[in-house]
């Protein structure tokens, strides 16, 4: 009789197959949905430091301009700003009045001071004072490095508020992917939460990460079941003594 261990069967084997199948769905599905909803970008300048810095790789959720809320860090393309995609923070929507600054150096939106803890105090003061009303259908954009950023303030003139059309926005930055020390979600812009419409909800990035991670664990667990079961079977087989014949 062949003493080789049998291939695993039974409930454990079926469960391992289900785990691998479910894991593949979660793993591949998470990446596929992520590719549809998100797009990576390289940050070209330090104008958004310290939220993101030049050379960082960020992940941005594809959105329509009408979905933008105050405080969002957005990717946009506007001919008057240059040919390449740019990344700035939305601080004013159509109909808002944006001004700089109150006695404490805080940005004023519709007369209300906005606390922005993600700013570096060394670079948070604007070099110029201004007050503009944003036309409907447009956005006022600032870099987080207020002392040096080139943004809507530089576009202000008698004919324009320095804003850009909402249609110029293609995505909302949600997380930093590189370098390793900066990996994580961007800070929530809670200082804008009391403004009309509130702030944007968190995107599905974390949920997709959990799906991919859970899928990988299920695939590994299901794949390991077979070798572990065979090893256990061999150990049990060696532990059973062979009969030595009838007693005399």
PDB file of C-alpha atoms in Angstrom:
ATOM      1  CA  UNK A   1       0.000   0.000   0.000  1.00  0.00           C
ATOM      2  CA  UNK A   2       1.404   3.451  -0.967  1.00  0.00           C
ATOM      3  CA  UNK A   3       2.375   5.425   2.167  1.00  0.00           C
ATOM      4  CA  UNK A   4       2.456   8.866   0.416  1.00  0.00           C
ATOM      5  CA  UNK A   5       0.159  11.451   2.032  1.00  0.00           C
ATOM      6  CA  UNK A   6      -3.071  12.106   0.210  1.00  0.00           C
ATOM      7  CA  UNK A   7      -3.973  15.426  -1.342  1.00  0.00           C
ATOM      8  CA  UNK A   8      -5.991  17.535   1.167  1.00  0.00           C
ATOM      9  CA  UNK A   9      -9.730  17.085   0.827  1.00  0.00           C
ATOM     10  CA  UNK A  10     -12.812  17.894   2.846  1.00  0.00           C
ATOM     11  CA  UNK A  11     -14.095  21.089   4.415  1.00  0.00           C
ATOM     12  CA  UNK A  12     -10.653  22.623   4.986  1.00  0.00           C
ATOM     13  CA  UNK A  13      -9.667  22.175   1.356  1.00  0.00           C
ATOM     14  CA  UNK A  14     -12.919  23.726   0.116  1.00  0.00           C
ATOM     15  CA  UNK A  15     -12.546  26.659   2.482  1.00  0.00           C
ATOM     16  CA  UNK A  16      -8.989  27.259   1.249  1.00  0.00           C
ATOM     17  CA  UNK A  17     -10.248  27.355  -2.342  1.00  0.00           C
ATOM     18  CA  UNK A  18     -12.971  29.840  -1.374  1.00  0.00           C
ATOM     19  CA  UNK A  19     -10.392  31.971   0.462  1.00  0.00           C
ATOM     20  CA  UNK A  20      -8.117  32.100  -2.595  1.00  0.00           C
ATOM     21  CA  UNK A  21     -11.018  32.933  -4.927  1.00  0.00           C
ATOM     22  CA  UNK A  22     -12.352  35.669  -2.634  1.00  0.00           C
ATOM     23  CA  UNK A  23      -8.840  36.996  -2.114  1.00  0.00           C
ATOM     24  CA  UNK A  24      -8.288  37.266  -5.861  1.00  0.00           C
ATOM     25  CA  UNK A  25     -11.545  39.204  -6.242  1.00  0.00           C
ATOM     26  CA  UNK A  26     -10.602  41.657  -3.481  1.00  0.00           C
ATOM     27  CA  UNK A  27      -6.976  42.030  -4.568  1.00  0.00           C
ATOM     28  CA  UNK A  28      -7.562  42.462  -8.296  1.00  0.00           C
ATOM     29  CA  UNK A  29     -10.830  44.357  -7.781  1.00  0.00           C
ATOM     30  CA  UNK A  30      -9.200  46.810  -5.376  1.00  0.00           C
ATOM     31  CA  UNK A  31      -6.473  47.653  -7.867  1.00  0.00           C
ATOM     32  CA  UNK A  32      -8.932  47.858 -10.767  1.00  0.00           C
ATOM     33  CA  UNK A  33     -11.316  50.213  -8.954  1.00  0.00           C
ATOM     34  CA  UNK A  34      -8.370  52.263  -7.732  1.00  0.00           C
ATOM     35  CA  UNK A  35      -7.097  52.657 -11.298  1.00  0.00           C
ATOM     36  CA  UNK A  36     -10.521  53.914 -12.382  1.00  0.00           C
ATOM     37  CA  UNK A  37     -10.967  56.379  -9.520  1.00  0.00           C
ATOM     38  CA  UNK A  38      -7.430  57.613  -8.921  1.00  0.00           C
ATOM     39  CA  UNK A  39      -4.446  58.915 -10.830  1.00  0.00           C
ATOM     40  CA  UNK A  40      -0.863  59.444  -9.591  1.00  0.00           C
ATOM     41  CA  UNK A  41       0.882  62.785 -10.008  1.00  0.00           C
ATOM     42  CA  UNK A  42       4.373  64.121  -9.386  1.00  0.00           C
ATOM     43  CA  UNK A  43       4.449  67.394  -7.427  1.00  0.00           C
ATOM     44  CA  UNK A  44       6.478  69.907  -9.466  1.00  0.00           C
ATOM     45  CA  UNK A  45       7.201  72.637  -6.882  1.00  0.00           C
ATOM     46  CA  UNK A  46       7.363  73.358  -3.149  1.00  0.00           C
ATOM     47  CA  UNK A  47       4.396  75.740  -3.260  1.00  0.00           C
ATOM     48  CA  UNK A  48       2.262  73.247  -1.292  1.00  0.00           C
ATOM     49  CA  UNK A  49       4.890  72.498   1.358  1.00  0.00           C
ATOM     50  CA  UNK A  50       4.537  71.048   3.973  1.00  0.00           C
ATOM     51  CA  UNK A  51       1.350  69.249   2.854  1.00  0.00           C
ATOM     52  CA  UNK A  52       3.257  67.940  -0.164  1.00  0.00           C
ATOM     53  CA  UNK A  53       6.737  68.817  -1.370  1.00  0.00           C
ATOM     54  CA  UNK A  54       8.517  69.001  -4.706  1.00  0.00           C
ATOM     55  CA  UNK A  55       9.255  65.497  -5.954  1.00  0.00           C
ATOM     56  CA  UNK A  56       6.509  63.828  -3.902  1.00  0.00           C
ATOM     57  CA  UNK A  57       4.262  61.339  -5.651  1.00  0.00           C
ATOM     58  CA  UNK A  58       0.597  61.844  -4.765  1.00  0.00           C
ATOM     59  CA  UNK A  59      -2.618  59.999  -5.529  1.00  0.00           C
ATOM     60  CA  UNK A  60      -5.559  62.105  -6.664  1.00  0.00           C
ATOM     61  CA  UNK A  61      -9.195  61.088  -7.032  1.00  0.00           C
ATOM     62  CA  UNK A  62     -10.711  61.953 -10.392  1.00  0.00           C
ATOM     63  CA  UNK A  63     -13.578  64.398  -9.835  1.00  0.00           C
ATOM     64  CA  UNK A  64     -15.619  67.017 -11.645  1.00  0.00           C
ATOM     65  CA  UNK A  65     -15.021  70.661 -10.801  1.00  0.00           C
ATOM     66  CA  UNK A  66     -18.535  70.967  -9.346  1.00  0.00           C
ATOM     67  CA  UNK A  67     -17.559  68.448  -6.635  1.00  0.00           C
ATOM     68  CA  UNK A  68     -14.824  70.702  -5.239  1.00  0.00           C
ATOM     69  CA  UNK A  69     -15.153  72.048  -1.697  1.00  0.00           C
ATOM     70  CA  UNK A  70     -13.172  74.652   0.217  1.00  0.00           C
ATOM     71  CA  UNK A  71      -9.946  73.247   1.583  1.00  0.00           C
ATOM     72  CA  UNK A  72      -9.502  70.659  -1.176  1.00  0.00           C
ATOM     73  CA  UNK A  73      -6.039  70.255  -2.666  1.00  0.00           C
ATOM     74  CA  UNK A  74      -6.751  69.946  -6.373  1.00  0.00           C
ATOM     75  CA  UNK A  75      -4.988  69.196  -9.617  1.00  0.00           C
ATOM     76  CA  UNK A  76      -5.921  71.634 -12.364  1.00  0.00           C
ATOM     77  CA  UNK A  77      -4.747  72.902 -15.714  1.00  0.00           C
ATOM     78  CA  UNK A  78      -5.243  76.525 -16.731  1.00  0.00           C
ATOM     79  CA  UNK A  79      -3.567  78.088 -19.770  1.00  0.00           C
ATOM     80  CA  UNK A  80      -2.893  81.425 -18.066  1.00  0.00           C
ATOM     81  CA  UNK A  81      -0.963  79.584 -15.323  1.00  0.00           C
ATOM     82  CA  UNK A  82       1.167  77.446 -17.662  1.00  0.00           C
ATOM     83  CA  UNK A  83       0.984  74.263 -19.704  1.00  0.00           C
ATOM     84  CA  UNK A  84       1.610  71.683 -16.965  1.00  0.00           C
ATOM     85  CA  UNK A  85      -0.911  70.417 -14.367  1.00  0.00           C
ATOM     86  CA  UNK A  86      -0.641  72.325 -11.089  1.00  0.00           C
ATOM     87  CA  UNK A  87      -1.543  71.515  -7.484  1.00  0.00           C
ATOM     88  CA  UNK A  88      -3.034  74.150  -5.168  1.00  0.00           C
ATOM     89  CA  UNK A  89      -5.553  74.442  -2.322  1.00  0.00           C
ATOM     90  CA  UNK A  90      -9.064  75.760  -2.930  1.00  0.00           C
ATOM     91  CA  UNK A  91      -9.822  78.514  -0.410  1.00  0.00           C
ATOM     92  CA  UNK A  92     -12.776  80.181  -2.111  1.00  0.00           C
ATOM     93  CA  UNK A  93     -15.737  79.142  -4.262  1.00  0.00           C
ATOM     94  CA  UNK A  94     -17.939  81.223  -6.529  1.00  0.00           C
ATOM     95  CA  UNK A  95     -19.685  83.950  -4.519  1.00  0.00           C
ATOM     96  CA  UNK A  96     -17.138  83.879  -1.672  1.00  0.00           C
ATOM     97  CA  UNK A  97     -15.166  86.882  -0.506  1.00  0.00           C
ATOM     98  CA  UNK A  98     -11.560  85.969   0.287  1.00  0.00           C
ATOM     99  CA  UNK A  99      -9.306  88.392   2.147  1.00  0.00           C
ATOM    100  CA  UNK A 100      -5.929  88.506   3.808  1.00  0.00           C
ATOM    101  CA  UNK A 101      -5.657  88.722   6.637  1.00  0.00           C
ATOM    102  CA  UNK A 102      -7.077  89.199  10.139  1.00  0.00           C
ATOM    103  CA  UNK A 103      -4.933  90.623  13.006  1.00  0.00           C
ATOM    104  CA  UNK A 104      -3.733  87.087  13.799  1.00  0.00           C
ATOM    105  CA  UNK A 105      -2.606  86.507  10.214  1.00  0.00           C
ATOM    106  CA  UNK A 106      -5.470  84.119   9.429  1.00  0.00           C
ATOM    107  CA  UNK A 107      -7.132  83.916   6.034  1.00  0.00           C
ATOM    108  CA  UNK A 108     -10.656  85.357   5.964  1.00  0.00           C
ATOM    109  CA  UNK A 109     -13.378  83.621   3.947  1.00  0.00           C
ATOM    110  CA  UNK A 110     -16.719  85.418   3.943  1.00  0.00           C
ATOM    111  CA  UNK A 111     -15.480  87.410   6.923  1.00  0.00           C
ATOM    112  CA  UNK A 112     -14.689  84.332   9.002  1.00  0.00           C
ATOM    113  CA  UNK A 113     -11.079  83.490  10.020  1.00  0.00           C
ATOM    114  CA  UNK A 114      -9.928  80.056   8.870  1.00  0.00           C
ATOM    115  CA  UNK A 115      -7.560  78.027  11.048  1.00  0.00           C
ATOM    116  CA  UNK A 116      -5.160  76.029   8.872  1.00  0.00           C
ATOM    117  CA  UNK A 117      -2.966  73.810  11.070  1.00  0.00           C
ATOM    118  CA  UNK A 118      -1.368  72.161   8.032  1.00  0.00           C
ATOM    119  CA  UNK A 119       0.524  75.399   7.260  1.00  0.00           C
ATOM    120  CA  UNK A 120       4.122  75.890   8.347  1.00  0.00           C
ATOM    121  CA  UNK A 121       4.098  79.063  10.514  1.00  0.00           C
ATOM    122  CA  UNK A 122       7.408  80.124   8.962  1.00  0.00           C
ATOM    123  CA  UNK A 123       5.799  80.301   5.504  1.00  0.00           C
ATOM    124  CA  UNK A 124       2.140  81.004   6.269  1.00  0.00           C
ATOM    125  CA  UNK A 125       2.093  84.812   6.038  1.00  0.00           C
ATOM    126  CA  UNK A 126       1.062  86.325   2.737  1.00  0.00           C
ATOM    127  CA  UNK A 127       3.458  89.034   1.503  1.00  0.00           C
ATOM    128  CA  UNK A 128       0.529  91.128   0.262  1.00  0.00           C
ATOM    129  CA  UNK A 129      -2.927  92.066   1.519  1.00  0.00           C
ATOM    130  CA  UNK A 130      -5.935  91.545  -0.749  1.00  0.00           C
ATOM    131  CA  UNK A 131      -9.710  91.197  -0.775  1.00  0.00           C
ATOM    132  CA  UNK A 132     -11.567  89.716  -3.754  1.00  0.00           C
ATOM    133  CA  UNK A 133     -15.025  88.386  -4.520  1.00  0.00           C
ATOM    134  CA  UNK A 134     -14.925  85.168  -6.508  1.00  0.00           C
ATOM    135  CA  UNK A 135     -17.147  85.027  -9.622  1.00  0.00           C
ATOM    136  CA  UNK A 136     -19.718  82.232  -9.820  1.00  0.00           C
ATOM    137  CA  UNK A 137     -18.335  79.042 -11.337  1.00  0.00           C
ATOM    138  CA  UNK A 138     -14.755  79.859 -10.386  1.00  0.00           C
ATOM    139  CA  UNK A 139     -12.254  78.930  -7.643  1.00  0.00           C
ATOM    140  CA  UNK A 140      -9.648  80.918  -5.709  1.00  0.00           C
ATOM    141  CA  UNK A 141      -6.484  78.836  -5.243  1.00  0.00           C
ATOM    142  CA  UNK A 142      -3.524  79.280  -2.897  1.00  0.00           C
ATOM    143  CA  UNK A 143      -0.370  77.326  -2.194  1.00  0.00           C
ATOM    144  CA  UNK A 144       0.244  76.271   1.414  1.00  0.00           C
ATOM    145  CA  UNK A 145       3.642  77.982   1.324  1.00  0.00           C
ATOM    146  CA  UNK A 146       1.932  81.372   1.321  1.00  0.00           C
ATOM    147  CA  UNK A 147       5.108  83.399   1.572  1.00  0.00           C
ATOM    148  CA  UNK A 148       6.489  82.145  -1.754  1.00  0.00           C
ATOM    149  CA  UNK A 149       3.711  80.418  -3.710  1.00  0.00           C
ATOM    150  CA  UNK A 150       2.680  81.727  -7.114  1.00  0.00           C
ATOM    151  CA  UNK A 151      -1.108  81.366  -7.143  1.00  0.00           C
ATOM    152  CA  UNK A 152      -4.407  83.252  -7.514  1.00  0.00           C
ATOM    153  CA  UNK A 153      -3.003  86.259  -5.667  1.00  0.00           C
ATOM    154  CA  UNK A 154      -0.598  86.875  -8.556  1.00  0.00           C
ATOM    155  CA  UNK A 155      -3.463  86.842 -11.073  1.00  0.00           C
ATOM    156  CA  UNK A 156      -5.558  89.522  -9.304  1.00  0.00           C
ATOM    157  CA  UNK A 157      -6.167  92.603 -11.423  1.00  0.00           C
ATOM    158  CA  UNK A 158      -8.899  95.160 -12.046  1.00  0.00           C
ATOM    159  CA  UNK A 159     -10.420  92.780 -14.582  1.00  0.00           C
ATOM    160  CA  UNK A 160     -10.096  89.471 -12.724  1.00  0.00           C
ATOM    161  CA  UNK A 161     -10.192  88.034  -9.201  1.00  0.00           C
ATOM    162  CA  UNK A 162      -7.316  85.684 -10.029  1.00  0.00           C
ATOM    163  CA  UNK A 163      -9.647  82.687  -9.924  1.00  0.00           C
ATOM    164  CA  UNK A 164      -9.882  79.754 -12.350  1.00  0.00           C
ATOM    165  CA  UNK A 165     -12.972  78.038 -13.819  1.00  0.00           C
ATOM    166  CA  UNK A 166     -14.208  74.970 -11.953  1.00  0.00           C
ATOM    167  CA  UNK A 167     -13.849  73.042 -15.216  1.00  0.00           C
ATOM    168  CA  UNK A 168     -10.079  73.418 -14.940  1.00  0.00           C
ATOM    169  CA  UNK A 169     -10.022  70.943 -12.023  1.00  0.00           C
ATOM    170  CA  UNK A 170      -9.416  67.287 -12.904  1.00  0.00           C
ATOM    171  CA  UNK A 171      -8.699  65.623  -9.550  1.00  0.00           C
ATOM    172  CA  UNK A 172      -8.537  66.033  -5.767  1.00  0.00           C
ATOM    173  CA  UNK A 173      -5.320  64.972  -3.992  1.00  0.00           C
ATOM    174  CA  UNK A 174      -6.020  62.494  -1.212  1.00  0.00           C
ATOM    175  CA  UNK A 175      -2.742  60.816  -0.247  1.00  0.00           C
ATOM    176  CA  UNK A 176       1.027  60.916  -0.605  1.00  0.00           C
ATOM    177  CA  UNK A 177       2.609  57.714  -1.935  1.00  0.00           C
ATOM    178  CA  UNK A 178       6.292  58.678  -2.011  1.00  0.00           C
ATOM    179  CA  UNK A 179       8.749  59.152  -0.364  1.00  0.00           C
ATOM    180  CA  UNK A 180       8.204  56.482   2.334  1.00  0.00           C
ATOM    181  CA  UNK A 181       8.507  58.960   5.190  1.00  0.00           C
ATOM    182  CA  UNK A 182       5.612  61.024   3.809  1.00  0.00           C
ATOM    183  CA  UNK A 183       3.187  58.204   2.947  1.00  0.00           C
ATOM    184  CA  UNK A 184      -0.323  58.874   4.231  1.00  0.00           C
ATOM    185  CA  UNK A 185      -3.518  60.836   3.822  1.00  0.00           C
ATOM    186  CA  UNK A 186      -3.419  64.616   3.556  1.00  0.00           C
ATOM    187  CA  UNK A 187      -4.600  66.462   6.694  1.00  0.00           C
ATOM    188  CA  UNK A 188      -8.306  67.250   6.749  1.00  0.00           C
ATOM    189  CA  UNK A 189      -9.049  70.971   6.125  1.00  0.00           C
ATOM    190  CA  UNK A 190     -11.341  71.241   9.144  1.00  0.00           C
ATOM    191  CA  UNK A 191     -10.948  75.022   9.324  1.00  0.00           C
ATOM    192  CA  UNK A 192     -13.346  75.307   6.364  1.00  0.00           C
ATOM    193  CA  UNK A 193     -15.965  72.952   7.852  1.00  0.00           C
ATOM    194  CA  UNK A 194     -18.226  75.776   9.081  1.00  0.00           C
ATOM    195  CA  UNK A 195     -18.432  77.399   5.652  1.00  0.00           C
ATOM    196  CA  UNK A 196     -21.572  76.716   3.536  1.00  0.00           C
ATOM    197  CA  UNK A 197     -21.415  73.227   2.037  1.00  0.00           C
ATOM    198  CA  UNK A 198     -18.774  72.037   4.493  1.00  0.00           C
ATOM    199  CA  UNK A 199     -15.716  70.101   3.349  1.00  0.00           C
ATOM    200  CA  UNK A 200     -15.302  67.090   1.095  1.00  0.00           C
ATOM    201  CA  UNK A 201     -15.882  63.614   2.480  1.00  0.00           C
ATOM    202  CA  UNK A 202     -12.955  61.227   2.648  1.00  0.00           C
ATOM    203  CA  UNK A 203     -12.543  59.270  -0.590  1.00  0.00           C
ATOM    204  CA  UNK A 204     -12.465  55.452  -0.887  1.00  0.00           C
ATOM    205  CA  UNK A 205      -8.651  55.240  -0.777  1.00  0.00           C
ATOM    206  CA  UNK A 206      -8.438  53.570   2.657  1.00  0.00           C
ATOM    207  CA  UNK A 207     -11.265  51.173   1.815  1.00  0.00           C
ATOM    208  CA  UNK A 208      -9.433  50.106  -1.340  1.00  0.00           C
ATOM    209  CA  UNK A 209      -6.220  49.626   0.652  1.00  0.00           C
ATOM    210  CA  UNK A 210      -8.078  47.376   3.087  1.00  0.00           C
ATOM    211  CA  UNK A 211      -9.579  45.396   0.197  1.00  0.00           C
ATOM    212  CA  UNK A 212      -6.184  44.840  -1.439  1.00  0.00           C
ATOM    213  CA  UNK A 213      -4.551  43.933   1.892  1.00  0.00           C
ATOM    214  CA  UNK A 214      -7.350  41.557   2.916  1.00  0.00           C
ATOM    215  CA  UNK A 215      -7.275  39.957  -0.528  1.00  0.00           C
ATOM    216  CA  UNK A 216      -3.543  39.325  -0.284  1.00  0.00           C
ATOM    217  CA  UNK A 217      -3.919  37.752   3.168  1.00  0.00           C
ATOM    218  CA  UNK A 218      -6.724  35.474   1.977  1.00  0.00           C
ATOM    219  CA  UNK A 219      -4.681  34.345  -1.036  1.00  0.00           C
ATOM    220  CA  UNK A 220      -1.678  33.548   1.155  1.00  0.00           C
ATOM    221  CA  UNK A 221      -3.795  31.762   3.770  1.00  0.00           C
ATOM    222  CA  UNK A 222      -5.563  29.653   1.149  1.00  0.00           C
ATOM    223  CA  UNK A 223      -2.328  28.821  -0.643  1.00  0.00           C
ATOM    224  CA  UNK A 224      -0.610  27.780   2.588  1.00  0.00           C
ATOM    225  CA  UNK A 225      -3.394  25.425   3.629  1.00  0.00           C
ATOM    226  CA  UNK A 226      -2.365  22.649   1.227  1.00  0.00           C
ATOM    227  CA  UNK A 227       1.323  22.426   2.244  1.00  0.00           C
ATOM    228  CA  UNK A 228       0.441  22.663   5.937  1.00  0.00           C
ATOM    229  CA  UNK A 229      -2.224  19.967   5.642  1.00  0.00           C
ATOM    230  CA  UNK A 230       0.168  17.627   3.784  1.00  0.00           C
ATOM    231  CA  UNK A 231       2.862  18.243   6.386  1.00  0.00           C
ATOM    232  CA  UNK A 232       0.406  17.438   9.145  1.00  0.00           C
ATOM    233  CA  UNK A 233      -0.671  14.298   7.288  1.00  0.00           C
ATOM    234  CA  UNK A 234       2.925  13.097   6.914  1.00  0.00           C
ATOM    235  CA  UNK A 235       3.588  13.722  10.617  1.00  0.00           C
ATOM    236  CA  UNK A 236       0.509  11.724  11.597  1.00  0.00           C
ATOM    237  CA  UNK A 237       1.395   8.918   9.207  1.00  0.00           C
ATOM    238  CA  UNK A 238       4.882   8.546  10.684  1.00  0.00           C
ATOM    239  CA  UNK A 239       3.459   8.476  14.194  1.00  0.00           C
ATOM    240  CA  UNK A 240       1.347   5.295  13.639  1.00  0.00           C
ATOM    241  CA  UNK A 241       3.412   2.114  14.452  1.00  0.00           C
ATOM    242  CA  UNK A 242       3.330  -0.730  11.955  1.00  0.00           C
ATOM    243  CA  UNK A 243       1.906  -4.049  13.150  1.00  0.00           C
ATOM    244  CA  UNK A 244       4.614  -6.619  14.140  1.00  0.00           C
ATOM    245  CA  UNK A 245       2.473  -9.754  13.808  1.00  0.00           C
ATOM    246  CA  UNK A 246       0.445 -11.869  16.274  1.00  0.00           C
ATOM    247  CA  UNK A 247       1.672 -12.302  19.818  1.00  0.00           C
ATOM    248  CA  UNK A 248       3.125 -15.729  20.634  1.00  0.00           C
TER     249      UNK A 248
END
